[in-house]
mmCIF file of C-alpha atoms in Angstrom:
data_model
loop_
_atom_site.group_PDB
_atom_site.id
_atom_site.type_symbol
_atom_site.label_atom_id
_atom_site.label_comp_id
_atom_site.label_asym_id
_atom_site.label_seq_id
_atom_site.Cartn_x
_atom_site.Cartn_y
_atom_site.Cartn_z
ATOM 1 C CA MET A 264 16.089 14.836 -11.200
ATOM 2 C CA HIS A 265 19.240 14.296 -13.275
ATOM 3 C CA LYS A 266 19.962 10.771 -14.563
ATOM 4 C CA ASP A 267 23.051 10.078 -12.796
ATOM 5 C CA ARG A 268 21.398 11.260 -9.623
ATOM 6 C CA GLN A 269 18.515 8.809 -10.115
ATOM 7 C CA GLN A 270 20.772 6.205 -10.573
ATOM 8 C CA ASN A 271 22.885 6.901 -7.326
ATOM 9 C CA THR A 272 19.651 7.222 -5.551
ATOM 10 C CA LEU A 273 18.445 3.896 -6.618
ATOM 11 C CA MET A 274 21.828 2.144 -5.811
ATOM 12 C CA LYS A 275 21.926 3.692 -2.407
ATOM 13 C CA THR A 276 18.522 2.909 -1.524
ATOM 14 C CA GLY A 277 18.608 -0.706 -2.856
ATOM 15 C CA VAL A 278 15.677 0.060 -5.312
ATOM 16 C CA HIS A 279 17.519 -1.330 -8.377
ATOM 17 C CA GLY A 280 18.441 -4.732 -7.011
ATOM 18 C CA ILE A 281 14.939 -5.285 -5.441
ATOM 19 C CA ARG A 282 13.318 -4.158 -8.786
ATOM 20 C CA ARG A 283 15.160 -6.523 -10.913
ATOM 21 C CA ARG A 284 14.246 -9.546 -8.719
ATOM 22 C CA SER A 285 13.827 -11.132 -5.437
ATOM 23 C CA VAL A 286 14.736 -14.466 -4.256
ATOM 24 C CA SER A 287 12.010 -16.711 -2.742
ATOM 25 C CA ALA A 288 13.356 -18.580 0.240
ATOM 26 C CA GLU A 289 10.334 -20.805 0.270
ATOM 27 C CA LYS A 290 10.360 -22.222 -3.312
ATOM 28 C CA GLY A 291 14.087 -21.253 -4.308
ATOM 29 C CA ARG A 292 12.623 -19.445 -7.580
ATOM 30 C CA LYS A 293 13.106 -15.984 -8.856
ATOM 31 C CA CYS A 294 9.981 -13.702 -9.058
ATOM 32 C CA MET A 295 9.365 -10.136 -9.466
ATOM 33 C CA LYS A 296 8.143 -8.010 -6.479
ATOM 34 C CA GLU A 297 5.522 -5.161 -6.498
ATOM 35 C CA ILE A 298 7.569 -2.137 -5.595
ATOM 36 C CA ARG A 299 6.510 1.171 -4.576
ATOM 37 C CA LEU A 300 8.643 4.253 -3.632
ATOM 38 C CA CYS A 301 7.452 6.606 -0.796
ATOM 39 C CA ASP A 302 7.473 10.157 -2.035
ATOM 40 C CA ASN A 303 8.416 11.692 1.506
ATOM 41 C CA ALA A 304 6.334 14.658 0.281
ATOM 42 C CA MET A 305 8.738 15.138 -2.798
ATOM 43 C CA ALA A 306 6.345 13.504 -5.167
ATOM 44 C CA HIS A 307 7.880 15.383 -8.250
ATOM 45 C CA HIS A 308 11.208 13.784 -7.718
ATOM 46 C CA VAL A 309 10.058 10.269 -7.105
ATOM 47 C CA LYS A 310 7.651 10.569 -9.990
ATOM 48 C CA GLU A 311 10.581 10.653 -12.241
ATOM 49 C CA LEU A 312 12.182 7.562 -10.409
ATOM 50 C CA CYS A 313 8.765 5.661 -10.766
ATOM 51 C CA ASP A 314 8.390 6.442 -14.525
ATOM 52 C CA LYS A 315 12.293 5.362 -15.107
ATOM 53 C CA TYR A 316 12.073 2.034 -13.174
ATOM 54 C CA ARG A 317 8.290 1.257 -13.679
ATOM 55 C CA VAL A 318 7.234 1.055 -10.094
ATOM 56 C CA GLY A 319 4.252 2.314 -7.959
ATOM 57 C CA ILE A 320 4.221 5.074 -5.540
ATOM 58 C CA GLU A 321 3.097 5.802 -1.900
ATOM 59 C CA LEU A 322 1.760 9.347 -1.473
ATOM 60 C CA GLN A 323 2.672 10.870 1.946
ATOM 61 C CA THR A 324 1.526 14.396 1.496
ATOM 62 C CA TYR A 325 -1.168 15.595 3.940
ATOM 63 C CA PHE A 326 -4.620 15.872 2.264
ATOM 64 C CA SER A 327 -6.501 17.108 5.416
ATOM 65 C CA THR A 328 -10.079 19.098 5.220
ATOM 66 C CA GLU A 329 -8.159 22.093 6.004
ATOM 67 C CA TYR A 330 -5.310 21.547 3.309
ATOM 68 C CA LEU A 331 -7.830 21.054 0.802
ATOM 69 C CA ARG A 332 -9.711 24.153 1.815
ATOM 70 C CA ILE A 333 -6.710 26.386 1.562
ATOM 71 C CA ASN A 334 -5.366 24.509 -1.560
ATOM 72 C CA PRO A 335 -8.808 23.609 -3.552
ATOM 73 C CA ARG A 336 -6.746 22.175 -6.443
ATOM 74 C CA ALA A 337 -4.168 20.127 -4.568
ATOM 75 C CA LEU A 338 -5.933 16.804 -5.359
ATOM 76 C CA LEU A 339 -6.350 17.735 -9.040
ATOM 77 C CA GLU A 340 -2.821 18.729 -9.276
ATOM 78 C CA ARG A 341 -1.630 15.529 -7.531
ATOM 79 C CA GLU A 342 -3.786 13.371 -9.707
ATOM 80 C CA GLU A 343 -2.216 15.162 -12.955
ATOM 81 C CA LEU A 344 1.297 14.674 -11.512
ATOM 82 C CA ILE A 345 0.968 10.946 -10.999
ATOM 83 C CA SER A 346 -0.853 10.150 -14.145
ATOM 84 C CA GLY A 347 0.963 7.209 -15.613
ATOM 85 C CA ILE A 348 1.900 5.373 -12.581
ATOM 86 C CA GLY A 349 -0.282 2.577 -12.286
ATOM 87 C CA LYS A 350 -0.010 1.240 -8.473
ATOM 88 C CA ARG A 351 -0.630 3.790 -5.923
ATOM 89 C CA SER A 352 -0.845 3.885 -1.902
ATOM 90 C CA LEU A 353 -1.784 6.807 0.277
ATOM 91 C CA HIS A 354 -0.233 7.228 3.736
ATOM 92 C CA SER A 355 -2.597 8.471 6.350
ATOM 93 C CA PRO A 356 -1.747 12.043 7.362
ATOM 94 C CA VAL A 357 -2.983 11.719 10.551
ATOM 95 C CA SER A 358 -0.632 10.331 13.224
ATOM 96 C CA GLY A 359 -1.774 8.702 16.370
ATOM 97 C CA MET A 360 -5.341 8.063 15.668
ATOM 98 C CA ARG A 361 -6.935 6.003 18.546
ATOM 99 C CA PHE A 362 -9.810 3.243 17.573
ATOM 100 C CA GLU A 363 -9.970 1.868 21.033
ATOM 101 C CA ASN A 364 -10.916 3.108 24.746
ATOM 102 C CA ILE A 365 -12.717 6.230 23.226
ATOM 103 C CA ASP A 366 -16.007 7.816 23.846
ATOM 104 C CA ALA A 367 -18.754 8.307 21.286
ATOM 105 C CA ALA A 368 -17.714 11.871 20.208
ATOM 106 C CA ALA A 369 -14.162 10.810 19.593
ATOM 107 C CA ARG A 370 -15.193 7.864 17.816
ATOM 108 C CA LYS A 371 -17.355 9.814 15.359
ATOM 109 C CA GLU A 372 -14.433 12.140 14.853
ATOM 110 C CA VAL A 373 -12.120 9.182 14.060
ATOM 111 C CA ILE A 374 -14.726 7.692 11.689
ATOM 112 C CA SER A 375 -14.982 11.059 9.761
ATOM 113 C CA LYS A 376 -11.215 11.284 9.227
ATOM 114 C CA ILE A 377 -11.305 7.718 7.995
ATOM 115 C CA GLU A 378 -14.079 8.586 5.558
ATOM 116 C CA GLU A 379 -12.342 11.680 4.368
ATOM 117 C CA LEU A 380 -8.849 9.696 3.848
ATOM 118 C CA CYS A 381 -10.698 6.938 1.820
ATOM 119 C CA GLU A 382 -12.358 9.614 -0.311
ATOM 120 C CA CYS A 383 -8.809 11.105 -1.076
ATOM 121 C CA ALA A 384 -7.561 7.588 -1.831
ATOM 122 C CA GLY A 385 -10.349 6.983 -4.323
ATOM 123 C CA ARG A 386 -9.748 10.335 -5.790
ATOM 124 C CA LEU A 387 -6.102 9.461 -6.266
ATOM 125 C CA ASN A 388 -6.824 5.921 -7.259
ATOM 126 C CA CYS A 389 -5.011 4.457 -4.349
ATOM 127 C CA SER A 390 -5.708 0.822 -3.561
ATOM 128 C CA ASP A 391 -3.832 0.821 -0.178
ATOM 129 C CA ILE A 392 -4.001 3.028 2.600
ATOM 130 C CA ILE A 393 -1.460 3.028 5.423
ATOM 131 C CA LEU A 394 -2.405 4.051 8.863
ATOM 132 C CA HIS A 395 -0.564 4.650 12.247
ATOM 133 C CA ARG A 396 -2.101 3.539 15.389
ATOM 134 C CA GLY A 397 -2.149 5.722 18.532
ATOM 135 C CA TYR A 398 -0.782 2.667 20.509
ATOM 136 C CA LEU A 399 1.237 3.308 23.590
ATOM 137 C CA PRO A 400 2.904 0.377 25.353
ATOM 138 C CA ASP A 401 1.433 -0.643 28.697
ATOM 139 C CA THR A 402 -1.374 1.981 28.614
ATOM 140 C CA SER A 403 -4.472 -0.100 28.084
ATOM 141 C CA ASP A 404 -5.979 -3.271 29.301
ATOM 142 C CA ARG A 405 -5.113 -6.001 26.601
ATOM 143 C CA ALA A 406 -8.571 -7.801 26.487
ATOM 144 C CA ARG A 407 -10.543 -4.459 26.106
ATOM 145 C CA PHE A 408 -7.941 -3.187 23.880
ATOM 146 C CA LEU A 409 -8.400 -6.089 21.666
ATOM 147 C CA SER A 410 -12.267 -6.070 21.863
ATOM 148 C CA ASP A 411 -12.618 -2.292 21.207
ATOM 149 C CA GLY A 412 -10.391 -2.730 18.211
ATOM 150 C CA ALA A 413 -12.484 -5.453 16.802
ATOM 151 C CA HIS A 414 -15.807 -3.683 17.399
ATOM 152 C CA PHE A 415 -14.435 -0.319 15.946
ATOM 153 C CA TRP A 416 -12.898 -1.835 12.597
ATOM 154 C CA ASN A 417 -15.711 -4.385 11.831
ATOM 155 C CA ASP A 418 -18.203 -1.531 12.020
ATOM 156 C CA VAL A 419 -15.930 0.639 9.865
ATOM 157 C CA LEU A 420 -15.125 -1.947 7.182
ATOM 158 C CA GLN A 421 -18.829 -3.242 6.884
ATOM 159 C CA GLY A 422 -19.936 -2.527 3.422
ATOM 160 C CA ARG A 423 -16.854 -0.484 2.505
ATOM 161 C CA ASP A 424 -15.303 -0.185 -1.006
ATOM 162 C CA LYS A 425 -13.416 -3.731 -1.176
ATOM 163 C CA THR A 426 -10.818 -2.303 -3.589
ATOM 164 C CA GLN A 427 -9.194 -0.528 -0.655
ATOM 165 C CA VAL A 428 -7.077 -2.131 1.917
ATOM 166 C CA PHE A 429 -6.096 -0.638 5.110
ATOM 167 C CA HIS A 430 -2.560 -1.607 6.435
ATOM 168 C CA PHE A 431 -1.780 -0.915 10.076
ATOM 169 C CA GLU A 432 1.991 0.276 10.436
ATOM 170 C CA ASN A 433 3.836 -0.748 13.690
ATOM 171 C CA LEU A 434 5.467 2.383 15.291
ATOM 172 C CA TYR A 435 6.177 1.846 18.992
ATOM 173 C CA GLU A 436 4.986 -1.620 19.603
ATOM 174 C CA PRO A 437 7.496 -3.487 21.578
ATOM 175 C CA ASP A 438 6.792 -7.005 20.074
ATOM 176 C CA PRO A 439 4.759 -8.305 17.242
ATOM 177 C CA GLN A 440 2.386 -10.471 19.167
ATOM 178 C CA LEU A 441 -0.266 -7.999 20.190
ATOM 179 C CA PHE A 442 -0.136 -6.531 16.855
ATOM 180 C CA SER A 443 -0.973 -10.223 15.422
ATOM 181 C CA ASP A 444 -3.638 -10.805 18.024
ATOM 182 C CA TYR A 445 -5.379 -7.463 17.165
ATOM 183 C CA LEU A 446 -5.350 -8.357 13.402
ATOM 184 C CA SER A 447 -6.774 -11.712 14.515
ATOM 185 C CA ALA A 448 -9.486 -10.050 16.459
ATOM 186 C CA VAL A 449 -10.511 -7.989 13.685
ATOM 187 C CA GLY A 450 -10.398 -10.788 11.204
ATOM 188 C CA HIS A 451 -11.387 -8.772 8.096
ATOM 189 C CA PRO A 452 -9.538 -9.119 4.644
ATOM 190 C CA GLY A 453 -9.724 -5.180 4.474
ATOM 191 C CA LEU A 454 -7.226 -4.719 7.329
ATOM 192 C CA ASP A 455 -3.535 -6.140 7.581
ATOM 193 C CA ALA A 456 -0.293 -5.216 8.836
ATOM 194 C CA CYS A 457 2.257 -2.772 7.116
ATOM 195 C CA LEU A 458 5.538 -3.968 8.704
ATOM 196 C CA ASP A 459 7.970 -1.213 9.038
ATOM 197 C CA ILE A 460 11.252 -2.740 9.412
ATOM 198 C CA GLY A 461 13.038 0.410 10.614
ATOM 199 C CA HIS A 462 10.512 1.031 13.279
ATOM 200 C CA ALA A 463 10.766 -2.659 14.576
ATOM 201 C CA HIS A 464 14.507 -2.468 14.634
ATOM 202 C CA CYS A 465 14.763 0.619 16.648
ATOM 203 C CA HIS A 466 11.743 0.532 18.875
ATOM 204 C CA SER A 467 11.618 -3.178 19.666
ATOM 205 C CA GLU A 468 14.026 -5.673 21.176
ATOM 206 C CA VAL A 469 12.424 -8.332 19.261
ATOM 207 C CA PRO A 470 14.768 -9.371 16.171
ATOM 208 C CA ILE A 471 13.090 -8.245 12.869
ATOM 209 C CA LEU A 472 13.256 -11.712 11.637
ATOM 210 C CA ASP A 473 10.789 -12.873 14.496
ATOM 211 C CA TRP A 474 8.431 -9.913 13.641
ATOM 212 C CA ILE A 475 8.323 -11.390 10.211
ATOM 213 C CA ARG A 476 7.665 -15.165 11.292
ATOM 214 C CA ILE A 477 5.042 -14.084 13.820
ATOM 215 C CA LEU A 478 3.048 -11.728 11.832
ATOM 216 C CA ASN A 479 3.529 -14.081 8.806
ATOM 217 C CA ARG A 480 0.834 -13.832 6.145
ATOM 218 C CA LYS A 481 -0.856 -10.962 7.961
ATOM 219 C CA ILE A 482 1.638 -8.642 6.432
ATOM 220 C CA GLY A 483 0.336 -7.082 3.371
ATOM 221 C CA TYR A 484 2.577 -4.213 3.137
ATOM 222 C CA VAL A 485 6.203 -3.393 4.088
ATOM 223 C CA HIS A 486 8.128 -0.254 4.595
ATOM 224 C CA LEU A 487 11.864 -0.839 3.711
ATOM 225 C CA HIS A 488 14.373 1.263 5.165
ATOM 226 C CA SER A 489 17.412 0.933 7.669
ATOM 227 C CA ASN A 490 18.918 2.348 10.848
ATOM 228 C CA PHE A 491 21.423 1.521 13.229
ATOM 229 C CA GLY A 492 18.783 0.302 16.189
ATOM 230 C CA ARG A 493 18.882 3.662 17.936
ATOM 231 C CA THR A 494 16.689 6.269 16.046
ATOM 232 C CA ASP A 495 14.442 6.139 13.012
ATOM 233 C CA GLU A 496 16.960 7.324 10.594
ATOM 234 C CA HIS A 497 15.413 6.125 7.246
ATOM 235 C CA LEU A 498 18.665 5.105 5.684
ATOM 236 C CA GLY A 499 19.253 3.185 2.594
ATOM 237 C CA LEU A 500 19.177 -0.578 2.419
ATOM 238 C CA ARG A 501 22.966 -0.663 2.133
ATOM 239 C CA GLU A 502 23.309 1.273 5.224
ATOM 240 C CA GLY A 503 22.313 0.674 8.840
ATOM 241 C CA SER A 504 22.555 -2.536 10.838
ATOM 242 C CA ILE A 505 19.329 -4.404 9.590
ATOM 243 C CA PRO A 506 20.190 -7.664 7.914
ATOM 244 C CA VAL A 507 18.213 -6.496 4.798
ATOM 245 C CA ARG A 508 19.176 -9.608 2.491
ATOM 246 C CA GLU A 509 17.792 -11.870 5.438
ATOM 247 C CA VAL A 510 14.780 -9.771 5.954
ATOM 248 C CA CYS A 511 13.792 -10.027 2.053
ATOM 249 C CA GLU A 512 14.341 -13.526 2.244
ATOM 250 C CA ALA A 513 11.974 -14.167 5.153
ATOM 251 C CA LEU A 514 9.278 -11.779 3.727
ATOM 252 C CA GLU A 515 9.366 -14.032 0.468
ATOM 253 C CA ARG A 516 8.855 -17.056 2.683
ATOM 254 C CA TYR A 517 6.259 -15.815 5.253
ATOM 255 C CA ALA A 518 4.468 -13.162 3.366
ATOM 256 C CA PRO A 519 4.942 -13.615 -0.318
ATOM 257 C CA GLY A 520 2.092 -11.381 -1.374
ATOM 258 C CA ALA A 521 3.190 -8.348 0.464
ATOM 259 C CA ILE A 522 3.865 -4.918 -1.287
ATOM 260 C CA TRP A 523 7.249 -3.635 -0.640
ATOM 261 C CA ALA A 524 7.582 0.251 -0.359
ATOM 262 C CA LEU A 525 11.035 1.963 -0.170
ATOM 263 C CA GLU A 526 10.971 4.608 2.525
ATOM 264 C CA SER A 527 14.493 5.438 2.729
ATOM 265 C CA GLN A 528 15.920 9.146 2.297
ATOM 266 C CA ILE A 529 15.889 10.215 -1.241
#
């Protein structure tokens, strides 16, 4: 990617300002944030930005069993491409996995997919794994939903590699309370929230600042992008109607240890 295009991209998405420093609303001090760029399946382009600005990467390419069968060198090629980038995340390629209210056969299949995902993450030295839940509002009994989720994840997380952390990303959740209760029910340090501020802004009537306040330190990871509250546009942080400065200040106050990943269009 040409240097001036790199600069324009970083200014448009807001990476450059966040990379320099963020302001802690809680302590009134300036501190460096751990920033990662989502590759949006364009790893070659984003790799250049990561190298230039010394930030990490979130890989969003689909490494399914079938994909690896067809492209047996895919993992090796990706390993070679991202060499030199220190901090790495892997976004789950499987959308809409259900972990609750499923039978034994479906449970076995989902666990197999999670194990495959962990293996890929290990090969790529990714410490963080982002997952979409297959949650649809008003389709499950609340108590059973929470108990099933706690049972499933405590089984999955027991004895697993402690260097890998799962982050549940909100998608269609209408409010943060059930999300918060779910994480409390699991109660394991290997599972926390990936707060996608764009999804919360366009799929929920609860203000994004309330999402941050309610989820609080359960937020371990954040997807930063913007929209106008109607569709999931993945705009830059200087576009859309999300109050980005207030969001960043709230994140510093309520979830100071969270990783920030920029997921706007590049």
